[in-house]
Short mmCIF file of C-alpha atoms and ligand atoms in Angstrom, two decimals:
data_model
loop_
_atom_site.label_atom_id
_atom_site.label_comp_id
_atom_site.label_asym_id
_atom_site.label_seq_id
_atom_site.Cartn_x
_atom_site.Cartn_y
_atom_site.Cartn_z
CA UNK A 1 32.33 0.06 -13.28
CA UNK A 2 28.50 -0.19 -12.73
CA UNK A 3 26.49 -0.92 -9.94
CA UNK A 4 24.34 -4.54 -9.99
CA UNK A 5 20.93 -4.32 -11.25
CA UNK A 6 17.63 -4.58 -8.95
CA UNK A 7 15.42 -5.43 -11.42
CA UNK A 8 11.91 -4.99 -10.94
CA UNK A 9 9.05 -7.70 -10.58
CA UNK A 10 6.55 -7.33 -13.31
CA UNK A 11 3.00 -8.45 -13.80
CA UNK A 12 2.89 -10.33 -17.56
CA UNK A 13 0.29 -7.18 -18.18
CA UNK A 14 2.73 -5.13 -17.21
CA UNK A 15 5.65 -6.49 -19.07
CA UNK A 16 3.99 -6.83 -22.43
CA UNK A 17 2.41 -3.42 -22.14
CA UNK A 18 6.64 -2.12 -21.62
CA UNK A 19 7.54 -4.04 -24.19
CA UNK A 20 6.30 -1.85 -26.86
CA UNK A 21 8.59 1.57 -26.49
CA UNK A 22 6.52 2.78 -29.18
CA UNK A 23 3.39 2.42 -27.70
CA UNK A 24 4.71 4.01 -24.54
CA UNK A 25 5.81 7.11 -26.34
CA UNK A 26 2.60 7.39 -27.86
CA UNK A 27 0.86 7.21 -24.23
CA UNK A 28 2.92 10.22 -23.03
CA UNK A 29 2.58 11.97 -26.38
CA UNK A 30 -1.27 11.92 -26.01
CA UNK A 31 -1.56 12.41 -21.92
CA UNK A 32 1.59 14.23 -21.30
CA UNK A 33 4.51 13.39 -19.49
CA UNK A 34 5.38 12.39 -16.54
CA UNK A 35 2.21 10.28 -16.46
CA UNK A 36 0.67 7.96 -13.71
CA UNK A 37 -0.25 4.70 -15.32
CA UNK A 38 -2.97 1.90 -13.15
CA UNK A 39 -3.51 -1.55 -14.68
CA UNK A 40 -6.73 -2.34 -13.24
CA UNK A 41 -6.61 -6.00 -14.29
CA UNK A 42 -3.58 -6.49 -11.70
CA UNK A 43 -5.47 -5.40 -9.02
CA UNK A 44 -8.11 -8.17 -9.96
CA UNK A 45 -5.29 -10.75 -9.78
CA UNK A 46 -4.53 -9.80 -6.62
CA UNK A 47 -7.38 -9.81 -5.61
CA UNK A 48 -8.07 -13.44 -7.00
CA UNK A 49 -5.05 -14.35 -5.24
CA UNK A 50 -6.26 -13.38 -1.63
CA UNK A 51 -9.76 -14.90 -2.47
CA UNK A 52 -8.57 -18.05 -2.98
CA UNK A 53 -6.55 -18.51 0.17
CA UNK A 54 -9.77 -17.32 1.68
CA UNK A 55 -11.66 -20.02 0.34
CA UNK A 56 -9.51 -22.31 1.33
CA UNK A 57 -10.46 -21.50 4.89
CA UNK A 58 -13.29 -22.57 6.36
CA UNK A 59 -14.13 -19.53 8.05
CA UNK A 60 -16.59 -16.89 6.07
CA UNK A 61 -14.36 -14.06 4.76
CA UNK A 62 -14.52 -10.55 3.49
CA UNK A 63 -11.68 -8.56 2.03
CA UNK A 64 -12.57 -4.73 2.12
CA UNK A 65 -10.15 -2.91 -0.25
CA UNK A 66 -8.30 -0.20 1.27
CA UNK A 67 -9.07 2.55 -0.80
CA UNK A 68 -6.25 4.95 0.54
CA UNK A 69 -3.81 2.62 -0.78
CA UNK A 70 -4.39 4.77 -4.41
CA UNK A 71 -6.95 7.56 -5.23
CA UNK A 72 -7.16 5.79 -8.49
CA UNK A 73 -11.24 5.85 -9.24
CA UNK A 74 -10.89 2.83 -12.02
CA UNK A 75 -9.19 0.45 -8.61
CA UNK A 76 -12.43 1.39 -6.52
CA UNK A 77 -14.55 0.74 -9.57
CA UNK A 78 -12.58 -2.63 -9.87
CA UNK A 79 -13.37 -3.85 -6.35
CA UNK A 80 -16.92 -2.71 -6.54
CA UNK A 81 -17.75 -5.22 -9.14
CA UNK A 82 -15.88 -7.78 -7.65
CA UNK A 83 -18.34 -7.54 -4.87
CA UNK A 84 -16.03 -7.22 -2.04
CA UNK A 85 -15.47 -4.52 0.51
CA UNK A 86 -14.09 -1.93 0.95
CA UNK A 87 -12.32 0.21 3.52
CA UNK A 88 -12.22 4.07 3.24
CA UNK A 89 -11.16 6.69 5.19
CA UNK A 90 -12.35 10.19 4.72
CA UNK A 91 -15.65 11.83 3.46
CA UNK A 92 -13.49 11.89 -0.10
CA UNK A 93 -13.24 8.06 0.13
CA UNK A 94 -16.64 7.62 1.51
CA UNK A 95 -18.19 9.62 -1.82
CA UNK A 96 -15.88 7.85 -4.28
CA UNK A 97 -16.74 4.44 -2.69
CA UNK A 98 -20.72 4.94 -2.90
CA UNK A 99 -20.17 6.34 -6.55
CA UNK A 100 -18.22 3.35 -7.66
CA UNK A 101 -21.53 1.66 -6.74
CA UNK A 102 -20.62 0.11 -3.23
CA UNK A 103 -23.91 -0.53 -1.12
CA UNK A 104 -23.43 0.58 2.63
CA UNK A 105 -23.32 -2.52 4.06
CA UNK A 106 -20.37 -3.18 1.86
CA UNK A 107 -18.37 -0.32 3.35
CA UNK A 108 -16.47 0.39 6.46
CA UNK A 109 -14.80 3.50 7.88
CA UNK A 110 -11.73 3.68 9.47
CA UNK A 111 -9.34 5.75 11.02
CA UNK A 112 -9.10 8.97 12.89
CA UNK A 113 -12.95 10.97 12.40
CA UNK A 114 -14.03 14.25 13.68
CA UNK A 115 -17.53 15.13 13.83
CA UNK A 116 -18.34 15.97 10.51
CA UNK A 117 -16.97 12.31 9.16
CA UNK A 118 -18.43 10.70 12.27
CA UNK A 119 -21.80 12.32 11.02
CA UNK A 120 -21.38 11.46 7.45
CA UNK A 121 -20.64 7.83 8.30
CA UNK A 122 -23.80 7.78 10.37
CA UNK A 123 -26.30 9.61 7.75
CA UNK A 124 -24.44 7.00 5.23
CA UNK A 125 -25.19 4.00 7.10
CA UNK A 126 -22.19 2.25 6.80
CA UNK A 127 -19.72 0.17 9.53
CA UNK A 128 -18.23 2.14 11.80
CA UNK A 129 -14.45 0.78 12.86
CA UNK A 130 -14.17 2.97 15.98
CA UNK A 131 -11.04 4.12 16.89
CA UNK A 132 -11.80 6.02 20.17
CA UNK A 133 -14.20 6.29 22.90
CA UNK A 134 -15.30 9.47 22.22
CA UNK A 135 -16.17 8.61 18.69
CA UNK A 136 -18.30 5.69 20.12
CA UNK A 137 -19.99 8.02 22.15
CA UNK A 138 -20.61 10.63 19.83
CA UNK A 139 -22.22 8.09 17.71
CA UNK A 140 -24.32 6.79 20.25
CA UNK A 141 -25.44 10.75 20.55
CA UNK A 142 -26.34 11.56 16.85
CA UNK A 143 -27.44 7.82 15.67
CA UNK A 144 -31.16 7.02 15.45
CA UNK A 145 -30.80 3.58 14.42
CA UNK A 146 -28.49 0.89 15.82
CA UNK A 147 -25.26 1.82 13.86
CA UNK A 148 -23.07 -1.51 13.16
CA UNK A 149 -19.90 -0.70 14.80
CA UNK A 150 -16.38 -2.39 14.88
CA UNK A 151 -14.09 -1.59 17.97
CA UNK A 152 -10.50 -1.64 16.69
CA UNK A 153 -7.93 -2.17 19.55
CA UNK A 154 -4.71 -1.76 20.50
CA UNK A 155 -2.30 -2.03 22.92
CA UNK A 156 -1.39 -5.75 21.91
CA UNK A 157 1.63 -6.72 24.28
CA UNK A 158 4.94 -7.29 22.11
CA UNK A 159 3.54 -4.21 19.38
CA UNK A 160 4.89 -1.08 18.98
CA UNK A 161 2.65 1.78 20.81
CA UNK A 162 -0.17 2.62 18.04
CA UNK A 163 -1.70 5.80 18.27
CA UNK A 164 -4.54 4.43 16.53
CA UNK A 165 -7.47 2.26 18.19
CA UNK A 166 -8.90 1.70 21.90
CA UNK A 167 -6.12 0.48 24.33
CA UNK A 168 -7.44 -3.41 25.86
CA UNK A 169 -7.45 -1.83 29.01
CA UNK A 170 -10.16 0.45 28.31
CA UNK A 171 -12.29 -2.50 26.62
CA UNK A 172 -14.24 -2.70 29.70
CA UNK A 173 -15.47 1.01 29.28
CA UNK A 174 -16.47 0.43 25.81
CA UNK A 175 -18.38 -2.07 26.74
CA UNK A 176 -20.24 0.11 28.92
CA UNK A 177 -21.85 2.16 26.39
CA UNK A 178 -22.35 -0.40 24.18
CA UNK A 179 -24.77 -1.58 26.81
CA UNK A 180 -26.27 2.01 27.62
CA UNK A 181 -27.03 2.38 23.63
CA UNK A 182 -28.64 -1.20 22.71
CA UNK A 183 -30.73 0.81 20.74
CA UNK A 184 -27.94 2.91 18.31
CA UNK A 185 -24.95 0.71 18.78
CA UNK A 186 -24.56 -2.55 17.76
CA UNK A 187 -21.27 -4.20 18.10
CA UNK A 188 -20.79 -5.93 14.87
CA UNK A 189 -17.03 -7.37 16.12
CA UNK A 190 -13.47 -6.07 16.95
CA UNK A 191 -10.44 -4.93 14.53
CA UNK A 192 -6.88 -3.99 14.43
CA UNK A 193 -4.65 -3.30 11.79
CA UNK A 194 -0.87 -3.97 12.12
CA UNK A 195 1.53 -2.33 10.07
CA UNK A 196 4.40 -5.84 10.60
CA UNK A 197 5.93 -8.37 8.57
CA UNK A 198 5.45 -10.70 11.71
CA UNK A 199 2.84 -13.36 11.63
CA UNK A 200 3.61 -14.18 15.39
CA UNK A 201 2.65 -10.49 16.38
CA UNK A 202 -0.82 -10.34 14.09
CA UNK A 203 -1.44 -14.05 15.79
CA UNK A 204 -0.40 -12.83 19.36
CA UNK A 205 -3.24 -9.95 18.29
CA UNK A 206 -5.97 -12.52 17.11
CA UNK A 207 -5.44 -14.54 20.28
CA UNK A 208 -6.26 -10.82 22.09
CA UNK A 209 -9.06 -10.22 19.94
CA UNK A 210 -10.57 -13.19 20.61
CA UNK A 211 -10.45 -13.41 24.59
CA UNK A 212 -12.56 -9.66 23.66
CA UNK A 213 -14.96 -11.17 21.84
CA UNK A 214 -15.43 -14.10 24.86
CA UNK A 215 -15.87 -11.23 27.28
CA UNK A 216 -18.45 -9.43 24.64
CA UNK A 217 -20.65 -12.39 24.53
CA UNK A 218 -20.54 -12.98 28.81
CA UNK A 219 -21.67 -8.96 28.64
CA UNK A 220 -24.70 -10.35 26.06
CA UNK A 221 -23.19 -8.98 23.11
CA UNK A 222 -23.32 -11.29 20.13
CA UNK A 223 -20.04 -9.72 18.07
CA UNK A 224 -19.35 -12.15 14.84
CA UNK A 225 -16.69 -10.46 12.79
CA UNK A 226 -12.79 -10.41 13.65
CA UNK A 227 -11.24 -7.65 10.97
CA UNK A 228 -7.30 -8.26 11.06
CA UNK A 229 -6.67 -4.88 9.20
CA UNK A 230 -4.12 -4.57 6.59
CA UNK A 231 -0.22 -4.69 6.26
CA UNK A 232 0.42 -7.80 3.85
CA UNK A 233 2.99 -7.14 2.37
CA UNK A 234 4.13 -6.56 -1.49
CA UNK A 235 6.71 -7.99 -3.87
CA UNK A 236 9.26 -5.68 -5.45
CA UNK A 237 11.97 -7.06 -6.48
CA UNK A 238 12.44 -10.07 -9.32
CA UNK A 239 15.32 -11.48 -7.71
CA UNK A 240 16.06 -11.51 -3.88
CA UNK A 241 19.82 -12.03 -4.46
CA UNK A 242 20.05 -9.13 -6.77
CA UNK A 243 18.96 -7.15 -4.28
CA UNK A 244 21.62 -8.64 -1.30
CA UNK A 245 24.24 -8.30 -4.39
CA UNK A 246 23.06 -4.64 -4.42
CA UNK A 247 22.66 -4.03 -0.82
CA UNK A 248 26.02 -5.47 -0.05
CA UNK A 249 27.68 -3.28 -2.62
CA UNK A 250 26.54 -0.46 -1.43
CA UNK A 251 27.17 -1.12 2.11
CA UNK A 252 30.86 -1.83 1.06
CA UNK A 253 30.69 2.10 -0.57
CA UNK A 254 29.45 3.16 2.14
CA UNK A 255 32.25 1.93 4.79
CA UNK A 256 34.62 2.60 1.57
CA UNK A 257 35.56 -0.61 0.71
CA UNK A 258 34.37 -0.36 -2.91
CA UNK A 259 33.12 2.06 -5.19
CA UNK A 260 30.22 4.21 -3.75
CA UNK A 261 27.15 4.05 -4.79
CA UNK A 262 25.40 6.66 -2.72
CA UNK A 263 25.17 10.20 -2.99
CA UNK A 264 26.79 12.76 -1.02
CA UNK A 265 26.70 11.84 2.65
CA UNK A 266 23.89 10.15 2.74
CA UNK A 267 23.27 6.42 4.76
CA UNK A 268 19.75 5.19 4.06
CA UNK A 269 19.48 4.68 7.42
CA UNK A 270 22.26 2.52 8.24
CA UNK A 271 24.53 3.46 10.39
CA UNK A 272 28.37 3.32 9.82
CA UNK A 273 31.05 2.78 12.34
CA UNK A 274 34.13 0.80 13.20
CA UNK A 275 33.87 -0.92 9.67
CA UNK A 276 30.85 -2.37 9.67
CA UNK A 277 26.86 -0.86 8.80
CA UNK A 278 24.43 -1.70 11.29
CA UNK A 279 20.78 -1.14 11.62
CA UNK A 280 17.84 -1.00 9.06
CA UNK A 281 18.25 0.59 5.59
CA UNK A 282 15.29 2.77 4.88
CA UNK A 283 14.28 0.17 1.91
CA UNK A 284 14.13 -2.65 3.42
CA UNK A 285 10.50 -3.03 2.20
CA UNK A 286 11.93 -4.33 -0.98
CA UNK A 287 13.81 -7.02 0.41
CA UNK A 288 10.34 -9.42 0.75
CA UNK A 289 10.07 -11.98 -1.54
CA UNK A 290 6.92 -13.47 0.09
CA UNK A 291 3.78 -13.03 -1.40
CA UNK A 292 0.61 -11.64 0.40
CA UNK A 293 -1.28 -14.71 -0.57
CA UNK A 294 1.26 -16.46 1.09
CA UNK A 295 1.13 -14.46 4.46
CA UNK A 296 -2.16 -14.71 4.60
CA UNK A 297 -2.38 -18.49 4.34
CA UNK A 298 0.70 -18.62 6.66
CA UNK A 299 -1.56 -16.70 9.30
CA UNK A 300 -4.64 -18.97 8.71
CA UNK A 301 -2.64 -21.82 9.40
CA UNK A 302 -0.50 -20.41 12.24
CA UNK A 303 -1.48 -22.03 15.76
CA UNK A 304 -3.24 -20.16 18.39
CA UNK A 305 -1.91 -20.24 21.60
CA UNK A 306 -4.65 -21.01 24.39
CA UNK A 307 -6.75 -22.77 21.83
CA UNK A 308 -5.30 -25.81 21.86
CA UNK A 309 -2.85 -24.91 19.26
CA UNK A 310 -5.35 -25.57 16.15
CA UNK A 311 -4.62 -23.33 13.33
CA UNK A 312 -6.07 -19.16 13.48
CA UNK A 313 -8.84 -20.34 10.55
CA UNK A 314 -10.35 -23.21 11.84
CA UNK A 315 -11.06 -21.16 15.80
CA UNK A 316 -12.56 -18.64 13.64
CA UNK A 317 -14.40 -21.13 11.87
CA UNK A 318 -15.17 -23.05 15.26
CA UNK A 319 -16.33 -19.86 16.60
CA UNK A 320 -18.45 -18.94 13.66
CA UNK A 321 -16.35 -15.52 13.20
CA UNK A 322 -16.16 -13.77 9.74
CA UNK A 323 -12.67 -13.07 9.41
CA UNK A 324 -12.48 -9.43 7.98
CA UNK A 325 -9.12 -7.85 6.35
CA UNK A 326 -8.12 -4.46 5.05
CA UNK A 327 -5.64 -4.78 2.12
CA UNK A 328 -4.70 -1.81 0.92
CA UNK A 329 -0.94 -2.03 -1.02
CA UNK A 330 -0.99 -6.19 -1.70
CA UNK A 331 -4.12 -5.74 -4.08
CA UNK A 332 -2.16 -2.41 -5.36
CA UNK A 333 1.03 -4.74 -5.58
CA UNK A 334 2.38 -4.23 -9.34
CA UNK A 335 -1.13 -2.90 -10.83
CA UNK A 336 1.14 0.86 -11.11
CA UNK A 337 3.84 2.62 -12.86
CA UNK A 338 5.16 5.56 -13.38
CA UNK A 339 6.84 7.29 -16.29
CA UNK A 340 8.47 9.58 -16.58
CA UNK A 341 11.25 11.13 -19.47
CA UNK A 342 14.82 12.35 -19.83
CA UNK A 343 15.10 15.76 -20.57
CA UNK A 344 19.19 15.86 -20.42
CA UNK A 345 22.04 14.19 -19.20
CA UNK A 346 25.14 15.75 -17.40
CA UNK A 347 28.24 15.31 -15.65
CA UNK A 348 28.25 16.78 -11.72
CA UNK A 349 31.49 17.76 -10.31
CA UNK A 350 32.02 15.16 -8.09
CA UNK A 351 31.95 12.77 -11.18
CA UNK A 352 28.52 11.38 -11.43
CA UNK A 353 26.01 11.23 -14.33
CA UNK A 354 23.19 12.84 -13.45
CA UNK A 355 19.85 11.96 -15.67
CA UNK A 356 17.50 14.81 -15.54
CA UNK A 357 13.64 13.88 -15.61
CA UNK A 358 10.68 15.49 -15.84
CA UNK A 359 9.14 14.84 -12.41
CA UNK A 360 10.40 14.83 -9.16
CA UNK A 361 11.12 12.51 -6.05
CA UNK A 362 7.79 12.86 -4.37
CA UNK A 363 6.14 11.59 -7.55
CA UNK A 364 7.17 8.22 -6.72
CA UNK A 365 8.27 7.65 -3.29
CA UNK A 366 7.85 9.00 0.09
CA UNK A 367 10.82 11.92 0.85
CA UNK A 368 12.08 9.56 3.82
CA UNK A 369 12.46 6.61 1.60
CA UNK A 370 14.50 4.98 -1.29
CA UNK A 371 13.29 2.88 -3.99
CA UNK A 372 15.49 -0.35 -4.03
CA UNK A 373 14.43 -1.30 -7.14
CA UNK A 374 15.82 0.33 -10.71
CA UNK A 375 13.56 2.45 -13.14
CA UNK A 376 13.70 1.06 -16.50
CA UNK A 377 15.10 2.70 -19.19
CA UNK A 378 13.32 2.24 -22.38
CA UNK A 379 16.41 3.34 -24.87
CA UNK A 380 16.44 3.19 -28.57
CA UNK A 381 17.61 -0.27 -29.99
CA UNK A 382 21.32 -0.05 -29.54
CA UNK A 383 25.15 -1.44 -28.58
CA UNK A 384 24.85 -1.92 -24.57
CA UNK A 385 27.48 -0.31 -22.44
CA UNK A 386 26.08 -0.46 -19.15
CA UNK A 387 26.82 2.07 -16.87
CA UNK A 388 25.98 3.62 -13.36
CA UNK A 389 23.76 6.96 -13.12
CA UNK A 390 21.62 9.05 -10.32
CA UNK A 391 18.05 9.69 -11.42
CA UNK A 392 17.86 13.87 -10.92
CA UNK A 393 13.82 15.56 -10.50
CA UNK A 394 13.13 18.67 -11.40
CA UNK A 395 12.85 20.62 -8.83
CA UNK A 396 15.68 22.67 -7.96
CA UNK A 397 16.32 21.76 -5.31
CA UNK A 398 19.37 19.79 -3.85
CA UNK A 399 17.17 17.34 -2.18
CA UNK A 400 15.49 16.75 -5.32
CA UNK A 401 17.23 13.46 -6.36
CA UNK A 402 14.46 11.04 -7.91
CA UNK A 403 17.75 8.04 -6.61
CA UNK A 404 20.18 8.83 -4.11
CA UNK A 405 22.09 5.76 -5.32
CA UNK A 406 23.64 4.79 -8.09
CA UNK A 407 21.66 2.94 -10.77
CA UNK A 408 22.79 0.55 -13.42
CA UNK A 409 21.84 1.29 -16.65
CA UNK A 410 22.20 -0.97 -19.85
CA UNK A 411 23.23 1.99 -21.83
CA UNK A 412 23.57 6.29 -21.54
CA UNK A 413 19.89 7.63 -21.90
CA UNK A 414 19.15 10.02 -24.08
CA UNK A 415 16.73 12.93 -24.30
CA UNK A 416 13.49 11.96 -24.96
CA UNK A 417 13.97 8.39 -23.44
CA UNK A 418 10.87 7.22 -21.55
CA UNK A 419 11.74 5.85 -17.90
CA UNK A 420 9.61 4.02 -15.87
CA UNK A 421 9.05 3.46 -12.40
CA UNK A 422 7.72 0.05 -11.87
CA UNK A 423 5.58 -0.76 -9.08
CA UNK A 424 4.18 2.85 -7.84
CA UNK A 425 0.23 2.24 -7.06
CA UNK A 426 0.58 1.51 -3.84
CA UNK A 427 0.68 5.14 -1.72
CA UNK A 428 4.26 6.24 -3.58
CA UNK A 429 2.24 7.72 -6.46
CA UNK A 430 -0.65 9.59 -4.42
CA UNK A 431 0.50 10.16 -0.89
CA UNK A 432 3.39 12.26 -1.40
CA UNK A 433 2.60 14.13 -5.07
CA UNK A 434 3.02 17.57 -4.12
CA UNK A 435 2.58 20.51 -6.84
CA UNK A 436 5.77 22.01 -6.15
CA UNK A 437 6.94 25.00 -8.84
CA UNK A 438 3.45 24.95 -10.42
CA UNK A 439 4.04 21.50 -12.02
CA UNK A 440 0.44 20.48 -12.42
CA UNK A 441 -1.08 17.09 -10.60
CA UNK A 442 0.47 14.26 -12.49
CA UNK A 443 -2.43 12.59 -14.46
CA UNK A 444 -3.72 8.93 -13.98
CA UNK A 445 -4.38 6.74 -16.86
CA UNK A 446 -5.97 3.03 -17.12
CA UNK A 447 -4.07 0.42 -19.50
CA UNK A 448 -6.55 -2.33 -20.35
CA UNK A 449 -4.93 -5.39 -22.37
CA UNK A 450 -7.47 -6.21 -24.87
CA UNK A 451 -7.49 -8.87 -27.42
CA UNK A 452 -7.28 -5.48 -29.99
CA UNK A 453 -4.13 -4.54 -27.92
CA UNK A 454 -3.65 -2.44 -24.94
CA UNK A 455 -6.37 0.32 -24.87
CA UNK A 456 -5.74 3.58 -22.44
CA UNK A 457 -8.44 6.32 -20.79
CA UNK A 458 -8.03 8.59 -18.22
CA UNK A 459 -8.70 7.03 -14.75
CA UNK A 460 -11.98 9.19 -14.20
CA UNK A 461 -13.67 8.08 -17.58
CA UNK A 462 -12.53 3.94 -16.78
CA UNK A 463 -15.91 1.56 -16.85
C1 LIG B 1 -3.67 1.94 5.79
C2 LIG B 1 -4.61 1.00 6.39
C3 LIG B 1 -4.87 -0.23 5.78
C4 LIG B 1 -4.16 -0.69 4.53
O1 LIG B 1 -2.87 -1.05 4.87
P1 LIG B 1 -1.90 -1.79 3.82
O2 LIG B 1 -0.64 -1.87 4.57
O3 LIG B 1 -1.82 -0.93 2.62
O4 LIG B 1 -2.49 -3.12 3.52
C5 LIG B 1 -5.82 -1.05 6.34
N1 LIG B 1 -6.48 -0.71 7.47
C6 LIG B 1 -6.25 0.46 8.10
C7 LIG B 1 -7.01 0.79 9.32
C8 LIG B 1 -5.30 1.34 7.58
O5 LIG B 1 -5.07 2.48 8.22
#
């Protein structure tokens, strides 16, 4: 018995690049395994992707690249010369985006700042997306020239609480010392970000947004920029009912009405009673099949309550707003992998086949989370006897299970095998990597397909 497959959704790049085990094997011969691997020519398909919706609008746009989606330098570099935005988030960020050759006016800082990165944004002379009034006011303090400043807000009724962001209610005081500080703050326009698969919620928040920017320009303000944030989502899977076919099967292991799939004691979240699992599985990101493109054209074109119902891109457009967004893991979507090797194979106790790599769980995903979509085995040509197997890291630690499910497998890796974890460059390949047992920082490589074939450099030394 083995469990169905979740195969993953590949870019072509991607695909063809796999498709050559022997060319694989010779990247992790000559970087070392396990090895990060960013395909910088994804992210500019993405990124064409977005840009076209855009244009489709009539509304001016900018897309500003969220650059803590991936630390990868080569991805900054990318969206540098495509001369967009982007959106960064630390002093780190801040240096990385200016030496990738982004002008300050192309760059905006988000997120939570203390002093020092308040300062730095200031002496830097980029957009400030304010997330609190004490940051506003500490920039009306140190600035000497009018600093262009976003106000992101929250509070939206029908979100979740946010801890990020100035609640609506305290608009009004923000408004204040905008008009105390003529001189060091200018208000550029208002933001959110929203991390929801819900169109209706990020329109219910544009519809907010806008009665702001109404009450900006009857305080004199002349705000011209809405920034909807990030949160469009990725694609994951190649086939949506593979994944139900999975899901259900291991729901039915889980209530014991079939073979189980899981490990141990473990739920991913659901939660099992009286027969039947309830609740949200813990990967249910990789259940969307919709594309970000397609969100965002489904939000452009979704009507605005209180405007007469026309569509969220034509009031911009009608209002003369710039319609700002934050994508951080759709321009990441598929443009990373991971891979990794087997360095044995063994049989627990409880019956399982356990395949031992070389890196662990926090190398590719969060601790909290489960990938719902299989690693690929690239085995040796060979007679296929699929099969069902747990992914083990290298840690020693219980915990350490790269999948705490059962994954199908066309045939019994061996040592040596190269296995790949599709899809990692967005956050599961940089915001968890810890060094745990003195395993050193997993390196980043760039794969460029070239008419010559696929040509690799470390991420650092990528023009
Ligand atoms: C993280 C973040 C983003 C990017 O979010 P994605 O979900 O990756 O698109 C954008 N804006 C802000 C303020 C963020 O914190």
């Amino acid at each position: 018995m083995s469990p169905p497959a979740v195969p993953a959704a590949l870019h072509p790049v991607v695909a063809a690049f796999l498709a050559d085990r022997a060319a694989v094997c010779a990247a992790l011969e000559r970087f070392g395994s396990p090895l990060h691997l960013v395909f910088p020519q994804v992210f500019t398909d993405n990124l064409t992707a977005l840009t076209e919706v855009l244009d489709r609008a009539r509304c001016g746009s900018r897309i500003c690249y969220a650059h803590k989606v991936n630390r990868s330098s080569a991805f900054v570099r990318t969206a540098a010369r495509a001369g967009i935005g982007v959106d960064v988030a630390s002093a780190a960020e801040l240096r990385s985006a200016l030496d990738a050759g982004f002008t300050p006016d192309r760059i905006e800082i988000t997120g939570p700042k203390g002093l020092p990165l308040v300062r730095a944004a200031i002496a830097a002379q980029v957009t400030i997306n304010v997330d609190n009034l004490w940051e506003l006011a500490r920039i009306a303090d140190l600035a000497d020239t009018a600093v262009p400043v976003l106000l992101r807000l929250s509070g939206f009724p029908g979100s979740a609480p946010s801890r990020f962001g100035i609640d609506l209610a305290a608009v009004g005081e923000a408004f204040d010392l905008l008009a105390r500080h003529p001189d060091r703050l200018t208000l550029l326009g208002v933001a959110f970000h929203l991390d929801t698969a819900s169109t209706q919620e990020r329109v219910r928040a544009v519809g907010e947004c806008l009665t702001v920017i109404e009450r900006a320009y009857a305080r004199g303000f002349t705000p011209s920029v809405l920034d909807i944030g990030g949160g469009l989502r990725q694609v994951f899977s190649a086939d949506a009912a593979a994944y139900d076919a999975y899901d259900e099967a291991l729901r039915a292991g889980l209530l014991g009405q079939g073979p189980a799939l899981h490990w141990g004691t473990g739920t991913f979240g659901y939660h099992v009673a009286g027969g039947v699992t309830t609740g949200t599985p813990v990967f249910h990101k990789y259940a969307n099949t919709e594309s970000a493109a397609d969100i965002l054209a489904e939000l452009l074109a979704a009507p605005l309550p209180g405007h007469g119902g026309r569509a969220v891109g034509a009031v911009l457009a009608d209002n003369l707003l710039d319609l700002w967004l934050e994508p951080g893991k759709a321009v990441a979507d598929r443009a990373g992998i991971t891979v990794s090797q087997v360095e044995f194979v063994k049989r627990a106790g409880n019956g399982a086949t356990l395949v031992h790599l070389d890196l662990s769980r926090d190398t590719v995903t969060a601790a909290d989370q489960e990938v719902l979509i299989d690693p690929l085995v690239l085995s040796e040509p060979g007679e296929s006897a699929p099969t069902g197997v747990f992914f083990a890291g290298r840690l020693c630690l219980e915990r350490d299970l790269v999948t705490q499910r059962q994954v199908r497998v066309a045939r019994m890796p061996a040592p040596g095998d190269p296995v790949v974890f599709p899809n990692t460059g967005a956050y599961h390949m940089d915001l968890s990597a810890a060094n745990a047992a003195m395993h050193p920082t997993t390196p980043k490589v760039v794969v460029h397909q070239s008419d010559s074939g696929f040509l690799l450099c470390g991420d650092e030394e990528w023009r």
